[in-house]
mmCIF file of C-alpha atoms in Angstrom:
data_model
loop_
_atom_site.group_PDB
_atom_site.id
_atom_site.type_symbol
_atom_site.label_atom_id
_atom_site.label_comp_id
_atom_site.label_asym_id
_atom_site.label_seq_id
_atom_site.Cartn_x
_atom_site.Cartn_y
_atom_site.Cartn_z
ATOM 1 C CA MET A 273 -20.557 -29.171 22.443
ATOM 2 C CA LYS A 274 -17.553 -27.632 20.705
ATOM 3 C CA ARG A 275 -18.135 -30.119 17.722
ATOM 4 C CA LEU A 276 -21.541 -28.906 17.289
ATOM 5 C CA ALA A 277 -20.952 -25.460 17.517
ATOM 6 C CA SER A 278 -18.269 -25.494 15.663
ATOM 7 C CA LEU A 279 -20.834 -27.903 13.202
ATOM 8 C CA ALA A 280 -23.442 -25.047 13.117
ATOM 9 C CA LEU A 281 -20.291 -22.371 12.196
ATOM 10 C CA ALA A 282 -19.622 -24.055 9.707
ATOM 11 C CA LEU A 283 -23.330 -24.032 8.347
ATOM 12 C CA LEU A 284 -24.042 -20.560 8.384
ATOM 13 C CA LEU A 285 -20.149 -19.142 7.312
ATOM 14 C CA PRO A 286 -21.350 -19.711 3.733
ATOM 15 C CA GLY A 287 -24.678 -17.166 3.868
ATOM 16 C CA CYS A 288 -22.887 -14.406 5.008
ATOM 17 C CA GLY A 289 -22.012 -13.581 1.968
ATOM 18 C CA LEU A 290 -18.103 -13.236 2.530
ATOM 19 C CA GLN A 291 -15.882 -14.310 -1.034
ATOM 20 C CA PRO A 292 -12.001 -15.557 -0.674
ATOM 21 C CA LEU A 293 -10.232 -12.577 -2.549
ATOM 22 C CA TYR A 294 -7.538 -14.883 -4.206
ATOM 23 C CA SER A 295 -9.981 -17.750 -4.326
ATOM 24 C CA GLY A 296 -8.168 -20.280 -7.555
ATOM 25 C CA GLY A 297 -4.346 -18.711 -5.444
ATOM 26 C CA SER A 298 -1.775 -17.859 -7.982
ATOM 27 C CA GLY A 299 -4.095 -19.281 -11.287
ATOM 28 C CA GLY A 300 -6.626 -16.838 -10.134
ATOM 29 C CA GLU A 301 -8.635 -13.970 -11.484
ATOM 30 C CA VAL A 302 -6.814 -11.675 -9.546
ATOM 31 C CA ALA A 303 -3.992 -12.941 -9.289
ATOM 32 C CA ARG A 304 -4.202 -13.307 -13.217
ATOM 33 C CA ALA A 305 -5.188 -10.105 -13.244
ATOM 34 C CA LEU A 306 -2.773 -8.551 -10.676
ATOM 35 C CA ALA A 307 -0.379 -10.061 -13.162
ATOM 36 C CA GLY A 308 -0.629 -7.657 -16.032
ATOM 37 C CA VAL A 309 -0.626 -4.706 -14.136
ATOM 38 C CA GLU A 310 2.343 -2.596 -14.588
ATOM 39 C CA VAL A 311 3.772 -0.349 -12.258
ATOM 40 C CA ALA A 312 5.189 3.442 -14.249
ATOM 41 C CA PRO A 313 7.929 4.657 -12.886
ATOM 42 C CA ILE A 314 8.101 6.846 -9.960
ATOM 43 C CA PRO A 315 10.687 8.846 -8.761
ATOM 44 C CA GLY A 316 12.437 9.976 -5.499
ATOM 45 C CA LYS A 317 13.836 7.886 -2.456
ATOM 46 C CA ASN A 318 10.585 7.163 -0.805
ATOM 47 C CA GLY A 319 9.411 6.882 -5.182
ATOM 48 C CA TRP A 320 11.919 3.987 -5.408
ATOM 49 C CA LEU A 321 10.698 1.457 -2.087
ATOM 50 C CA LEU A 322 7.233 1.968 -2.830
ATOM 51 C CA GLN A 323 7.815 1.273 -6.774
ATOM 52 C CA ASN A 324 9.469 -2.308 -5.410
ATOM 53 C CA ALA A 325 7.680 -2.526 -2.517
ATOM 54 C CA LEU A 326 3.982 -2.969 -5.142
ATOM 55 C CA LYS A 327 6.076 -4.825 -7.509
ATOM 56 C CA ASP A 328 6.792 -7.565 -5.030
ATOM 57 C CA ARG A 329 2.751 -7.995 -4.304
ATOM 58 C CA ILE A 330 2.044 -7.512 -7.417
ATOM 59 C CA ALA A 331 4.335 -10.657 -9.199
ATOM 60 C CA ALA A 332 3.770 -8.812 -12.975
ATOM 61 C CA VAL A 333 4.752 -12.258 -15.388
ATOM 62 C CA PRO A 334 8.046 -11.021 -18.135
ATOM 63 C CA GLY A 335 7.893 -10.742 -20.776
ATOM 64 C CA ALA A 336 4.009 -10.618 -20.931
ATOM 65 C CA PRO A 337 2.265 -7.589 -21.880
ATOM 66 C CA PRO A 338 0.748 -5.289 -19.244
ATOM 67 C CA ARG A 339 -3.541 -5.175 -19.464
ATOM 68 C CA TYR A 340 -3.116 -2.052 -16.613
ATOM 69 C CA ARG A 341 -0.904 0.290 -15.846
ATOM 70 C CA LEU A 342 -0.469 1.506 -12.067
ATOM 71 C CA VAL A 343 0.241 5.384 -11.981
ATOM 72 C CA VAL A 344 0.926 6.753 -8.288
ATOM 73 C CA GLU A 345 2.091 10.556 -7.884
ATOM 74 C CA LEU A 346 3.139 10.406 -3.957
ATOM 75 C CA ASP A 347 3.515 13.119 -1.516
ATOM 76 C CA ASP A 348 5.786 12.579 1.882
ATOM 77 C CA LYS A 349 6.521 14.942 5.109
ATOM 78 C CA ILE A 350 7.856 14.984 7.865
ATOM 79 C CA GLU A 351 6.280 17.573 10.615
ATOM 80 C CA GLY A 352 7.919 18.349 14.126
ATOM 81 C CA PHE A 353 5.160 18.244 16.549
ATOM 82 C CA GLY A 354 7.025 17.368 19.917
ATOM 83 C CA ILE A 355 8.501 20.992 20.949
ATOM 84 C CA ARG A 356 10.816 21.296 24.542
ATOM 85 C CA ARG A 357 11.628 24.333 26.258
ATOM 86 C CA ASP A 358 14.466 24.833 24.478
ATOM 87 C CA ASP A 359 12.497 24.993 20.812
ATOM 88 C CA ALA A 360 13.868 21.796 20.088
ATOM 89 C CA ILE A 361 11.960 19.630 18.032
ATOM 90 C CA THR A 362 11.349 15.906 19.687
ATOM 91 C CA ARG A 363 8.839 13.788 18.174
ATOM 92 C CA GLU A 364 7.957 13.709 14.573
ATOM 93 C CA ARG A 365 5.137 12.201 12.499
ATOM 94 C CA ARG A 366 6.635 11.572 9.153
ATOM 95 C CA THR A 367 3.292 10.858 6.110
ATOM 96 C CA LEU A 368 3.302 9.453 3.228
ATOM 97 C CA ARG A 369 -0.254 9.548 1.365
ATOM 98 C CA ALA A 370 -0.476 8.305 -2.367
ATOM 99 C CA ARG A 371 -2.524 8.926 -5.384
ATOM 100 C CA TYR A 372 -2.499 6.434 -7.825
ATOM 101 C CA ARG A 373 -5.141 5.721 -11.089
ATOM 102 C CA LEU A 374 -5.352 2.092 -12.615
ATOM 103 C CA THR A 375 -5.379 2.660 -16.495
ATOM 104 C CA ASP A 376 -6.254 0.643 -18.795
ATOM 105 C CA GLY A 377 -3.192 -0.629 -20.881
ATOM 106 C CA GLU A 378 -4.815 -0.606 -24.677
ATOM 107 C CA LYS A 379 -7.166 2.163 -24.217
ATOM 108 C CA GLY A 380 -5.657 4.580 -21.542
ATOM 109 C CA THR A 381 -8.997 5.097 -19.747
ATOM 110 C CA VAL A 382 -8.561 5.268 -15.631
ATOM 111 C CA LEU A 383 -10.629 2.708 -13.835
ATOM 112 C CA LEU A 384 -9.767 3.351 -11.017
ATOM 113 C CA ASP A 385 -8.887 6.442 -9.297
ATOM 114 C CA ALA A 386 -8.350 6.163 -5.525
ATOM 115 C CA THR A 387 -5.644 8.114 -2.269
ATOM 116 C CA ALA A 388 -3.646 4.772 0.805
ATOM 117 C CA GLY A 389 -1.285 6.799 3.224
ATOM 118 C CA SER A 390 -0.193 5.870 6.171
ATOM 119 C CA ASP A 391 2.034 7.748 8.834
ATOM 120 C CA ALA A 392 3.807 6.849 11.688
ATOM 121 C CA GLY A 393 5.649 9.083 14.755
ATOM 122 C CA ILE A 394 9.587 9.256 15.663
ATOM 123 C CA ASP A 395 11.041 9.964 18.502
ATOM 124 C CA VAL A 396 13.710 12.256 18.261
ATOM 125 C CA VAL A 397 16.998 12.129 19.914
ATOM 126 C CA ARG A 398 20.004 14.142 20.349
ATOM 127 C CA SER A 399 22.009 11.405 17.666
ATOM 128 C CA GLU A 400 21.648 12.727 14.481
ATOM 129 C CA TYR A 401 22.308 9.112 13.177
ATOM 130 C CA ALA A 402 19.621 7.336 15.003
ATOM 131 C CA THR A 403 16.916 10.350 14.218
ATOM 132 C CA ILE A 404 18.083 9.455 10.306
ATOM 133 C CA ALA A 405 17.817 6.043 10.491
ATOM 134 C CA ALA A 406 14.611 5.929 12.416
ATOM 135 C CA GLU A 407 12.836 8.468 9.448
ATOM 136 C CA ASN A 408 14.401 6.076 6.398
ATOM 137 C CA THR A 409 13.512 2.853 8.893
ATOM 138 C CA ALA A 410 9.987 4.872 9.112
ATOM 139 C CA LEU A 411 9.790 5.797 5.240
ATOM 140 C CA GLU A 412 10.287 1.282 3.964
ATOM 141 C CA ARG A 413 7.173 0.313 6.453
ATOM 142 C CA LEU A 414 4.954 2.411 4.937
ATOM 143 C CA ALA A 415 5.889 2.619 2.068
ATOM 144 C CA GLY A 416 5.141 -1.516 2.690
ATOM 145 C CA GLU A 417 1.792 -0.152 3.978
ATOM 146 C CA VAL A 418 0.529 1.914 1.172
ATOM 147 C CA ALA A 419 2.069 -0.571 -1.308
ATOM 148 C CA ASP A 420 -0.976 -2.901 0.774
ATOM 149 C CA GLN A 421 -3.671 -1.250 0.542
ATOM 150 C CA ILE A 422 -3.008 -0.183 -3.425
ATOM 151 C CA VAL A 423 -2.179 -4.023 -4.234
ATOM 152 C CA SER A 424 -6.014 -4.824 -1.729
ATOM 153 C CA ARG A 425 -7.826 -1.641 -4.083
ATOM 154 C CA VAL A 426 -6.917 -2.998 -7.338
ATOM 155 C CA ALA A 427 -7.703 -6.594 -6.499
ATOM 156 C CA LEU A 428 -10.927 -5.174 -4.871
ATOM 157 C CA TYR A 429 -11.540 -3.966 -8.474
ATOM 158 C CA ALA A 430 -10.049 -6.759 -9.963
ATOM 159 C CA LYS A 431 -12.411 -9.328 -8.462
ATOM 160 C CA ARG A 432 -15.755 -7.815 -9.189
ATOM 161 C CA THR A 433 -14.159 -6.636 -12.559
ATOM 162 C CA GLN A 434 -14.485 -10.087 -13.167
#
């Protein structure tokens, strides 16, 4: 019975319209398009973290002329929202938002203009060192999440235009 159900599922799955985004592996259309993306420098510590996360995920080919340029503007905000009776903050929210533009490497025309973002909650404790460490850890995680969103969107753009 299980065999019959899995066979029926296998036969129905191609009809749903889903297609693998990274078909062809590292030699596929999307992987080649991502390898041609140059990430413009992003100022600040948060920019450095996001730029490195993007470069890790894009895996550009060294020495190859870039087909695309990715320009990112960041907005990093920490807000306190949990307050005790003595007016001390007990909880913070760190928000990292990115507006990014994918431009044609030769013409400079904007091909994709979008935003990505994520936020994280941080407990504020009596130890200032622990709070700062938690804020930095949150920033590292947020940079990875935002980079994932950006690369996914650029990959979808590459898949649709190929």
